[in-house]
């Protein structure tokens, strides 16, 4: 082994010398005397390497490369001592030990010489991976923090009853703003979920994320005893945020106006979108895939799709995934007001978010978090988990049209839905429930509706609603929160109403869109859409577990 390794290195080094030497000779017939001397030294070096291995009957006219091929397959003392063991050669000692050999600049090897040098190496046999059955992914736990409930059952019961969580903002004085309403969480507590010391330091988006994540674990029946039995190297966290820690960062800017010494030392890490996932993984000791994705309001769907793919590819067995955002603060409200994106229906907050209604005047900002516990099917069965629904698959595309507006023909959304159906192998007729992205904006609602009609217009069974009519737009957190609503629809057989659809937009068919009352529906396959600034589109399919 040592000899083979040594010969390969000797071969490479000599080949490099030869290639550079020959190249110089070809490039210039009138080389400087110093260059001729250097070339002569290299030839002498080569002859010394080959001397003890050249056959006695070698023809002096034989090409130098032929001699090189026949002779440099054994170690050469010139490059390293024969006493050097293979472990020393490949180990750290050989890398960091000083030697008496003068350091030389290594010539760049030519492709031809390298091809010759590599030839003696062991032949590689390529084996085809045997076909394997795709791993199935199921939902076994859910956790939420929303304006109308802090657990999945409370949240969905309020949706079915048409309870609105939109009201006047109480977190700060916004009397000078044209928009003074939001889907604000009024009574939030971290007691029993997050250490008091961290609760005081962390941004609210991280607190929502941590509590929702731990609630998802509890809902999934993962007790402390089961936690000890999990292979934590195969458990991961993938929870994103569209806006990150805006409050922490804004406070740091205000402190900087006085002095940098007044700044929170945690302002940078606690402002980054990935830190919530990281902190939750540290708390749980989960060492599997851990990162976050930020694609504006489509953030959570991207996280859910990628988390499921980690399980499908066999890189994890359990994943906590979703999103969180908390931007009902002066800079957050002011930013969206400047975009002219928000509703100004301050006198009647409960009727401000009205997807597909002709009286809509913009979206209503919300806050919160949603986290799903995704699990590989056999892993879930083995631990006796309750399976709520099955993740079938999904897709994402990009409009490449405008920073904030959807494509006029809805091409990106149509492509996204059709790709999701195609990749999962589900027909359009099988989908009978769609939880739409519909945010109550004048343009976005109609474009999504037309895309849905294009894809499912011939399906007489499909029903469409929007959870945002009651909780507003939770930005990067809307995905998992609305997926929870979708999964609850599968579980209960009830779909929630669009509470403010008093005068449907022209062309909107009320036979397709759910009205102001909940409806009974045996969901066969459910589709959930989520789109974001930048033209990011995502669609996910869920179905009852069978």
Coordinates of C-alpha atoms in Angstrom, one line a residue:
X1 CA 0.0 0.0 0.0
X2 CA 2.8 2.4 0.9
X3 CA 4.7 1.6 -2.3
X4 CA 1.6 2.1 -4.4
X5 CA 0.8 5.4 -2.7
X6 CA 4.4 6.5 -3.0
X7 CA 4.7 5.6 -6.7
X8 CA 1.5 7.6 -7.5
X9 CA 2.8 10.7 -5.9
X10 CA 6.2 10.3 -7.6
X11 CA 4.4 9.8 -10.9
X12 CA 2.4 13.0 -10.4
X13 CA 5.4 15.1 -9.4
X14 CA 7.6 14.0 -12.3
X15 CA 4.7 14.3 -14.7
X16 CA 4.2 17.9 -13.6
X17 CA 7.9 18.6 -14.1
X18 CA 7.9 17.0 -17.6
X19 CA 4.8 18.8 -18.7
X20 CA 6.1 22.2 -17.7
X21 CA 9.5 21.5 -19.2
X22 CA 8.1 20.3 -22.5
X23 CA 5.6 23.2 -22.7
X24 CA 8.4 25.7 -22.2
X25 CA 10.5 24.1 -24.9
X26 CA 7.6 24.2 -27.4
X27 CA 6.6 27.8 -26.6
X28 CA 10.1 29.2 -27.3
X29 CA 13.0 28.0 -29.2
X30 CA 15.2 30.7 -27.9
X31 CA 14.9 30.1 -24.2
X32 CA 17.1 32.0 -21.8
X33 CA 20.2 30.2 -20.5
X34 CA 18.7 30.2 -17.1
X35 CA 15.7 28.3 -18.4
X36 CA 17.9 25.7 -20.2
X37 CA 19.7 25.1 -16.9
X38 CA 16.4 24.6 -15.1
X39 CA 15.3 22.1 -17.8
X40 CA 18.6 20.3 -17.6
X41 CA 18.2 19.9 -13.8
X42 CA 14.7 18.4 -14.3
X43 CA 16.0 15.9 -16.8
X44 CA 18.9 14.9 -14.4
X45 CA 16.3 14.6 -11.7
X46 CA 14.2 12.3 -13.9
X47 CA 17.2 10.2 -14.8
X48 CA 18.1 9.7 -11.1
X49 CA 14.6 8.6 -10.4
X50 CA 14.6 6.1 -13.2
X51 CA 18.2 4.9 -12.9
X52 CA 17.7 2.0 -10.5
X53 CA 14.6 0.8 -12.4
X54 CA 15.6 1.1 -16.1
X55 CA 16.1 -2.3 -17.8
X56 CA 19.7 -3.0 -19.0
X57 CA 18.6 -3.2 -22.6
X58 CA 16.8 0.1 -22.7
X59 CA 17.1 1.8 -26.1
X60 CA 18.5 5.2 -25.6
X61 CA 16.3 6.5 -28.4
X62 CA 13.1 5.5 -26.5
X63 CA 10.8 8.4 -25.8
X64 CA 11.1 10.0 -22.4
X65 CA 7.4 9.5 -21.7
X66 CA 7.8 5.7 -22.3
X67 CA 10.6 5.5 -19.8
X68 CA 8.5 7.5 -17.4
X69 CA 5.6 5.1 -17.8
X70 CA 7.8 2.0 -17.2
X71 CA 9.9 3.3 -14.4
X72 CA 7.9 5.6 -12.1
X73 CA 5.6 3.0 -10.6
X74 CA 7.8 2.6 -7.5
X75 CA 8.8 4.9 -4.8
X76 CA 11.5 7.5 -5.4
X77 CA 13.8 8.3 -2.5
X78 CA 14.3 11.8 -3.9
X79 CA 10.8 12.9 -2.9
X80 CA 10.4 11.2 0.5
X81 CA 12.4 8.8 2.6
X82 CA 11.6 5.1 2.3
X83 CA 11.2 4.9 6.1
X84 CA 8.0 7.0 5.8
X85 CA 5.0 4.8 6.6
X86 CA 1.7 5.0 4.8
X87 CA 0.0 6.2 8.0
X88 CA 2.5 9.0 8.2
X89 CA 2.1 9.9 4.6
X90 CA -1.6 10.2 4.8
X91 CA -1.8 11.4 8.4
X92 CA -1.5 14.8 10.0
X93 CA 2.2 14.3 10.8
X94 CA 3.3 14.5 7.2
X95 CA 1.2 17.6 6.6
X96 CA 2.6 19.7 9.5
X97 CA 6.1 18.3 10.1
X98 CA 8.9 20.5 8.9
X99 CA 11.5 18.8 6.7
X100 CA 15.0 19.6 5.4
X101 CA 13.9 19.4 1.8
X102 CA 13.9 22.9 0.3
X103 CA 10.4 24.1 -0.6
X104 CA 9.8 24.3 -4.4
X105 CA 7.0 26.0 -6.3
X106 CA 4.9 23.2 -7.7
X107 CA 4.5 23.5 -11.5
X108 CA 0.9 23.3 -12.7
X109 CA 0.4 19.8 -14.1
X110 CA -0.8 19.4 -17.7
X111 CA -3.9 17.5 -18.5
X112 CA -1.9 14.9 -20.6
X113 CA 0.6 14.2 -17.9
X114 CA -2.1 13.8 -15.3
X115 CA -4.0 11.4 -17.4
X116 CA -0.9 9.2 -17.5
X117 CA -0.3 9.6 -13.8
X118 CA -3.8 8.6 -12.8
X119 CA -3.8 5.5 -15.0
X120 CA -2.2 3.1 -12.5
X121 CA -4.9 3.8 -9.8
X122 CA -7.5 1.2 -8.8
X123 CA -10.3 0.7 -11.3
X124 CA -13.7 2.0 -10.1
X125 CA -16.8 -0.1 -10.5
X126 CA -20.0 1.8 -10.8
X127 CA -23.0 0.0 -9.2
X128 CA -26.6 1.0 -9.8
X129 CA -28.5 1.7 -6.7
X130 CA -31.3 -0.8 -6.4
X131 CA -34.8 0.8 -6.7
X132 CA -36.4 1.6 -3.4
X133 CA -40.0 2.3 -2.5
X134 CA -40.5 6.0 -1.8
X135 CA -40.8 6.9 1.9
X136 CA -44.2 8.2 2.9
X137 CA -44.6 11.4 5.0
X138 CA -47.4 12.0 7.5
X139 CA -48.5 14.7 9.8
X140 CA -48.4 13.6 13.4
X141 CA -48.4 16.9 15.3
X142 CA -49.5 20.5 15.0
X143 CA -48.8 23.7 17.0
X144 CA -50.1 27.2 16.5
X145 CA -50.0 30.7 17.9
X146 CA -52.7 32.8 16.2
X147 CA -55.1 35.7 16.9
X148 CA -58.0 33.2 17.5
X149 CA -56.4 30.3 19.3
X150 CA -53.2 28.9 20.6
X151 CA -53.9 25.2 19.9
X152 CA -55.2 23.5 16.8
X153 CA -58.6 22.6 18.1
X154 CA -59.4 26.0 19.6
X155 CA -58.1 27.6 16.4
X156 CA -60.2 25.5 14.1
X157 CA -63.4 25.7 16.1
X158 CA -63.2 29.5 16.0
X159 CA -62.7 29.3 12.2
X160 CA -65.7 27.1 11.8
X161 CA -67.8 29.5 13.9
X162 CA -66.6 32.5 11.9
X163 CA -64.8 34.2 14.8
X164 CA -62.6 37.1 13.6
X165 CA -59.3 37.8 15.3
X166 CA -58.8 41.2 13.6
X167 CA -59.1 44.3 15.9
X168 CA -57.5 47.6 16.8
X169 CA -53.8 47.5 17.5
X170 CA -52.9 47.6 21.2
X171 CA -49.2 47.0 21.1
X172 CA -48.3 50.6 20.4
X173 CA -49.9 54.0 19.6
X174 CA -50.8 54.0 15.9
X175 CA -53.3 56.8 16.0
X176 CA -51.2 58.7 13.3
X177 CA -51.2 55.8 10.9
X178 CA -53.9 55.4 8.2
X179 CA -54.1 51.7 9.2
X180 CA -54.8 51.0 12.9
X181 CA -56.0 47.4 12.8
X182 CA -54.3 44.0 12.6
X183 CA -54.7 40.3 13.5
X184 CA -52.9 40.8 16.8
X185 CA -52.3 38.1 19.4
X186 CA -53.6 39.7 22.6
X187 CA -52.8 37.2 25.4
X188 CA -49.5 35.5 24.7
X189 CA -47.6 33.5 27.3
X190 CA -44.4 31.5 27.2
X191 CA -44.9 30.0 30.7
X192 CA -43.9 26.4 30.7
X193 CA -42.4 26.6 27.2
X194 CA -39.5 29.1 27.2
X195 CA -37.2 30.0 30.0
X196 CA -38.0 33.4 31.5
X197 CA -34.5 34.8 30.8
X198 CA -34.8 34.0 27.1
X199 CA -38.4 35.3 27.0
X200 CA -37.1 38.8 28.0
X201 CA -34.3 38.8 25.4
X202 CA -35.8 37.1 22.3
X203 CA -37.8 38.7 19.5
X204 CA -41.4 37.8 19.5
X205 CA -41.2 35.9 16.3
X206 CA -38.7 33.5 18.0
X207 CA -41.0 33.1 21.0
X208 CA -44.0 32.3 18.8
X209 CA -41.8 29.7 17.0
X210 CA -40.5 28.0 20.1
X211 CA -43.9 27.7 21.7
X212 CA -45.6 26.5 18.6
X213 CA -42.8 24.0 18.0
X214 CA -43.0 22.5 21.4
X215 CA -46.7 22.4 21.2
X216 CA -46.5 20.4 18.0
X217 CA -44.2 17.9 19.8
X218 CA -46.7 17.6 22.7
X219 CA -49.6 17.3 20.2
X220 CA -47.7 14.5 18.4
X221 CA -47.3 12.6 21.7
X222 CA -43.5 12.9 21.9
X223 CA -43.0 12.8 25.6
X224 CA -39.7 13.0 27.4
X225 CA -39.4 9.2 27.4
X226 CA -40.0 9.0 23.7
X227 CA -37.6 11.9 23.1
X228 CA -34.8 9.8 24.7
X229 CA -35.6 7.0 22.4
X230 CA -35.4 9.1 19.2
X231 CA -32.3 9.0 17.0
X232 CA -31.7 12.7 17.3
X233 CA -29.2 12.7 14.4
X234 CA -32.3 11.9 12.2
X235 CA -34.5 14.6 13.7
X236 CA -34.4 18.1 12.2
X237 CA -35.9 21.6 12.4
X238 CA -36.8 23.7 9.4
X239 CA -38.8 26.8 10.4
X240 CA -38.6 30.0 8.6
X241 CA -39.6 33.7 8.8
X242 CA -40.3 36.3 6.2
X243 CA -39.2 39.2 8.3
X244 CA -37.1 37.9 11.1
X245 CA -36.4 39.8 14.3
X246 CA -37.5 43.3 13.3
X247 CA -38.3 44.4 16.8
X248 CA -34.9 43.4 18.2
X249 CA -33.1 45.1 15.3
X250 CA -35.2 48.2 15.5
X251 CA -34.5 48.5 19.2
X252 CA -30.8 48.2 18.4
X253 CA -31.0 51.0 16.0
X254 CA -32.7 53.2 18.6
X255 CA -30.1 52.3 21.1
X256 CA -27.3 53.1 18.7
X257 CA -28.6 56.7 18.5
X258 CA -27.3 57.0 22.1
X259 CA -24.3 54.8 22.0
X260 CA -23.3 51.4 20.7
X261 CA -22.7 50.5 24.4
X262 CA -26.5 50.6 24.8
X263 CA -27.2 48.0 22.1
X264 CA -28.4 44.5 23.0
X265 CA -25.5 42.1 22.5
X266 CA -28.0 39.6 21.1
X267 CA -29.4 42.0 18.5
X268 CA -27.7 40.5 15.5
X269 CA -28.2 36.7 16.2
X270 CA -31.8 37.3 17.4
X271 CA -32.6 39.3 14.3
X272 CA -31.6 36.5 11.8
X273 CA -34.4 34.3 10.4
X274 CA -32.5 31.1 11.1
X275 CA -32.0 31.6 14.8
X276 CA -35.4 30.3 15.9
X277 CA -34.8 27.0 14.2
X278 CA -31.4 26.8 15.7
X279 CA -32.5 27.6 19.3
X280 CA -35.3 25.1 19.1
X281 CA -32.9 22.4 17.9
X282 CA -30.5 23.2 20.7
X283 CA -33.3 23.0 23.2
X284 CA -34.3 19.6 21.9
X285 CA -30.9 18.3 21.0
X286 CA -31.9 17.5 17.5
X287 CA -28.9 17.2 15.2
X288 CA -30.5 16.6 11.8
X289 CA -31.2 19.1 9.1
X290 CA -31.5 22.6 10.6
X291 CA -31.9 25.8 8.7
X292 CA -34.5 28.3 7.6
X293 CA -35.8 29.5 4.3
X294 CA -37.1 33.0 3.6
X295 CA -39.3 33.5 0.5
X296 CA -41.5 36.3 1.8
X297 CA -45.1 35.1 2.4
X298 CA -44.3 31.7 0.7
X299 CA -41.6 31.0 3.3
X300 CA -43.5 28.4 5.3
X301 CA -44.5 26.3 2.3
X302 CA -41.0 26.2 1.1
X303 CA -39.9 25.0 4.6
X304 CA -42.6 22.3 4.7
X305 CA -41.8 21.0 1.2
X306 CA -38.0 20.9 1.9
X307 CA -38.6 19.3 5.3
X308 CA -40.7 16.5 3.7
X309 CA -38.1 16.0 1.0
X310 CA -35.4 15.4 3.7
X311 CA -37.6 12.6 5.0
X312 CA -38.4 11.2 1.6
X313 CA -34.7 11.1 0.7
X314 CA -33.9 9.3 3.9
X315 CA -31.9 12.1 5.5
X316 CA -34.3 12.4 8.5
X317 CA -37.2 10.5 10.1
X318 CA -38.8 13.4 12.0
X319 CA -38.9 17.1 11.0
X320 CA -40.5 20.1 12.8
X321 CA -41.3 22.6 10.0
X322 CA -43.3 25.8 9.5
X323 CA -42.9 29.5 10.0
X324 CA -43.3 32.5 12.3
X325 CA -43.5 36.3 12.0
X326 CA -44.2 39.2 14.4
X327 CA -44.1 42.5 12.6
X328 CA -47.0 44.4 14.2
X329 CA -44.6 47.1 15.3
X330 CA -44.2 50.7 14.1
X331 CA -41.6 49.9 11.5
X332 CA -43.5 46.9 10.2
X333 CA -46.9 48.7 10.0
X334 CA -45.2 51.8 8.5
X335 CA -43.5 49.8 5.9
X336 CA -46.6 48.1 4.5
X337 CA -48.5 51.4 4.8
X338 CA -45.8 52.9 2.6
X339 CA -46.4 50.1 0.1
X340 CA -50.1 51.0 0.1
X341 CA -50.9 47.3 0.6
X342 CA -53.0 47.5 3.8
X343 CA -56.7 47.9 4.4
X344 CA -57.8 51.1 6.0
X345 CA -61.2 49.9 7.2
X346 CA -60.5 50.9 10.7
X347 CA -64.1 51.5 11.8
X348 CA -65.0 47.9 11.2
X349 CA -61.9 45.7 11.8
X350 CA -63.8 42.3 11.6
X351 CA -64.9 43.1 8.1
X352 CA -61.6 44.5 6.8
X353 CA -60.1 41.2 5.4
X354 CA -62.6 40.1 2.7
X355 CA -61.0 37.9 0.0
X356 CA -62.9 38.0 -3.3
X357 CA -65.3 40.6 -2.1
X358 CA -65.7 43.6 -4.4
X359 CA -65.3 45.9 -1.3
X360 CA -61.8 44.8 -0.4
X361 CA -59.1 47.5 -0.1
X362 CA -56.0 45.6 0.9
X363 CA -54.8 42.9 3.3
X364 CA -54.8 43.0 7.1
X365 CA -51.5 42.2 8.8
X366 CA -51.4 39.4 11.2
X367 CA -48.9 37.7 13.5
X368 CA -48.2 34.2 14.9
X369 CA -46.6 30.9 14.1
X370 CA -47.5 27.4 12.9
X371 CA -45.4 24.3 13.2
X372 CA -46.0 20.8 11.8
X373 CA -44.5 17.6 13.0
X374 CA -43.8 15.6 9.9
X375 CA -42.7 12.0 10.2
X376 CA -41.8 9.0 8.1
X377 CA -44.8 6.7 8.1
X378 CA -43.1 3.6 9.4
X379 CA -41.4 5.6 12.1
X380 CA -44.7 7.1 13.2
X381 CA -46.4 3.6 13.2
X382 CA -43.6 2.2 15.3
X383 CA -44.0 4.7 18.1
X384 CA -47.8 4.5 17.9
X385 CA -48.4 8.1 16.7
X386 CA -51.8 9.4 15.7
X387 CA -51.7 10.2 12.0
X388 CA -53.7 13.3 11.1
X389 CA -53.1 13.4 7.3
X390 CA -50.6 12.4 4.7
X391 CA -48.3 14.8 2.9
X392 CA -48.5 13.9 -0.8
X393 CA -46.1 16.4 -2.3
X394 CA -46.0 19.8 -3.9
X395 CA -44.1 22.2 -6.1
X396 CA -42.8 25.8 -6.4
X397 CA -42.3 28.2 -9.3
X398 CA -41.5 31.8 -9.9
X399 CA -43.5 34.4 -11.9
X400 CA -40.4 36.3 -13.0
X401 CA -42.8 39.2 -13.7
X402 CA -42.9 41.8 -10.9
X403 CA -41.5 42.3 -7.4
X404 CA -44.9 42.5 -5.7
X405 CA -47.6 41.9 -8.4
X406 CA -48.7 38.5 -9.7
X407 CA -48.4 37.7 -13.4
X408 CA -51.4 39.1 -15.3
X409 CA -52.3 35.7 -16.8
X410 CA -51.4 33.8 -13.6
X411 CA -48.9 31.7 -15.5
X412 CA -46.6 31.0 -12.5
X413 CA -49.5 29.9 -10.3
X414 CA -51.0 27.7 -13.0
X415 CA -47.6 26.1 -13.6
X416 CA -47.1 25.6 -9.9
X417 CA -50.5 23.8 -9.4
X418 CA -50.0 21.6 -12.5
X419 CA -46.5 20.6 -11.5
X420 CA -47.7 19.7 -8.0
X421 CA -50.5 17.5 -9.4
X422 CA -48.2 15.9 -12.0
X423 CA -45.4 15.1 -9.6
X424 CA -47.8 13.6 -7.0
X425 CA -49.8 11.7 -9.6
X426 CA -53.1 13.2 -8.6
X427 CA -55.8 14.0 -11.1
X428 CA -57.6 17.3 -11.1
X429 CA -60.9 15.5 -10.3
X430 CA -59.5 14.1 -7.1
X431 CA -58.9 17.5 -5.6
X432 CA -62.1 18.8 -3.9
X433 CA -60.8 21.3 -1.4
X434 CA -58.5 24.3 -1.9
X435 CA -57.3 26.6 0.9
X436 CA -56.3 29.6 -1.2
X437 CA -53.6 32.2 -0.6
X438 CA -56.2 35.0 -1.2
X439 CA -55.1 37.9 0.9
X440 CA -57.9 40.4 0.2
X441 CA -55.9 42.5 -2.3
X442 CA -57.6 43.9 -5.4
X443 CA -55.2 42.2 -7.9
X444 CA -54.0 39.0 -6.2
X445 CA -57.3 37.5 -5.3
X446 CA -58.6 37.6 -8.8
X447 CA -55.4 36.2 -10.4
X448 CA -55.4 33.3 -8.1
X449 CA -59.1 32.6 -8.6
X450 CA -58.6 32.6 -12.4
X451 CA -55.7 30.2 -12.1
X452 CA -57.8 27.9 -9.9
X453 CA -60.6 28.0 -12.5
X454 CA -58.1 27.3 -15.2
X455 CA -56.9 24.2 -13.4
X456 CA -60.2 22.9 -11.8
X457 CA -62.9 24.6 -13.8
X458 CA -64.4 21.3 -14.9
X459 CA -64.4 19.9 -11.4
X460 CA -67.9 20.4 -10.0
X461 CA -66.9 19.2 -6.5
X462 CA -64.1 21.5 -5.6
X463 CA -64.6 24.1 -2.8
X464 CA -62.4 27.1 -2.1
X465 CA -61.9 29.3 1.0
X466 CA -59.4 31.6 2.6
X467 CA -58.4 31.4 6.3
X468 CA -57.2 35.0 6.0
X469 CA -60.7 36.3 6.2
X470 CA -60.6 35.7 10.0
X471 CA -56.9 36.0 11.0
X472 CA -55.4 38.4 8.4
X473 CA -52.2 37.7 6.6
X474 CA -49.5 36.2 8.9
X475 CA -46.8 36.8 6.3
X476 CA -44.2 34.0 6.6
X477 CA -46.3 32.2 9.2
X478 CA -49.5 31.9 7.1
X479 CA -48.4 28.6 5.5
X480 CA -48.4 26.2 8.4
X481 CA -51.3 28.0 10.2
X482 CA -53.4 27.5 7.1
X483 CA -52.1 24.0 6.6
X484 CA -53.3 23.3 10.1
X485 CA -56.7 24.5 9.0
X486 CA -56.5 22.3 5.9
X487 CA -55.5 19.2 7.9
X488 CA -58.3 19.9 10.4
X489 CA -60.8 20.1 7.5
X490 CA -59.6 16.6 6.5
X491 CA -59.9 15.3 10.0
X492 CA -63.3 16.8 10.9
X493 CA -65.1 16.8 7.5
X494 CA -66.0 20.5 7.9
X495 CA -64.5 23.4 5.9
X496 CA -64.6 26.9 7.4
X497 CA -66.5 29.9 5.8
X498 CA -65.3 33.0 4.1
X499 CA -67.0 35.2 6.6
X500 CA -66.9 38.5 4.7
X501 CA -68.1 37.7 1.1
X502 CA -71.0 40.1 0.9
X503 CA -70.6 41.1 -2.7
X504 CA -68.4 38.7 -4.6
X505 CA -66.1 40.2 -7.2
X506 CA -67.5 40.1 -10.8
X507 CA -66.8 36.7 -12.2
X508 CA -66.3 35.0 -8.9
X509 CA -68.6 31.9 -8.8
X510 CA -70.2 31.3 -5.4
X511 CA -70.7 27.7 -6.4
X512 CA -66.9 27.4 -6.3
X513 CA -66.1 29.7 -3.3
X514 CA -67.4 28.9 0.1
X515 CA -69.9 31.4 1.5
X516 CA -70.3 32.9 5.0
X517 CA -71.3 29.6 6.7
X518 CA -69.2 26.4 7.3
X519 CA -69.9 23.5 5.0
X520 CA -69.7 19.8 5.3
X521 CA -67.2 18.2 3.0
X522 CA -65.5 14.8 2.8
X523 CA -62.1 15.9 1.7
X524 CA -60.4 13.5 -0.8
X525 CA -57.4 15.6 -1.7
X526 CA -56.7 19.1 -0.4
X527 CA -54.5 21.7 -2.1
X528 CA -53.0 24.7 -0.2
X529 CA -51.4 27.7 -2.1
X530 CA -49.0 30.2 -0.8
X531 CA -47.4 33.0 -2.7
X532 CA -44.8 35.7 -1.8
X533 CA -43.2 39.0 -2.9
X534 CA -40.7 38.2 -5.6
X535 CA -43.1 36.0 -7.6
X536 CA -42.6 33.0 -5.3
X537 CA -45.3 30.4 -5.8
X538 CA -45.9 27.2 -3.8
X539 CA -48.6 24.5 -3.7
X540 CA -48.8 21.5 -1.4
X541 CA -51.2 18.5 -1.5
X542 CA -52.5 16.6 1.6
X543 CA -55.0 13.7 1.8
X544 CA -56.5 11.5 4.5
X545 CA -54.2 8.8 5.6
X546 CA -55.2 5.4 4.2

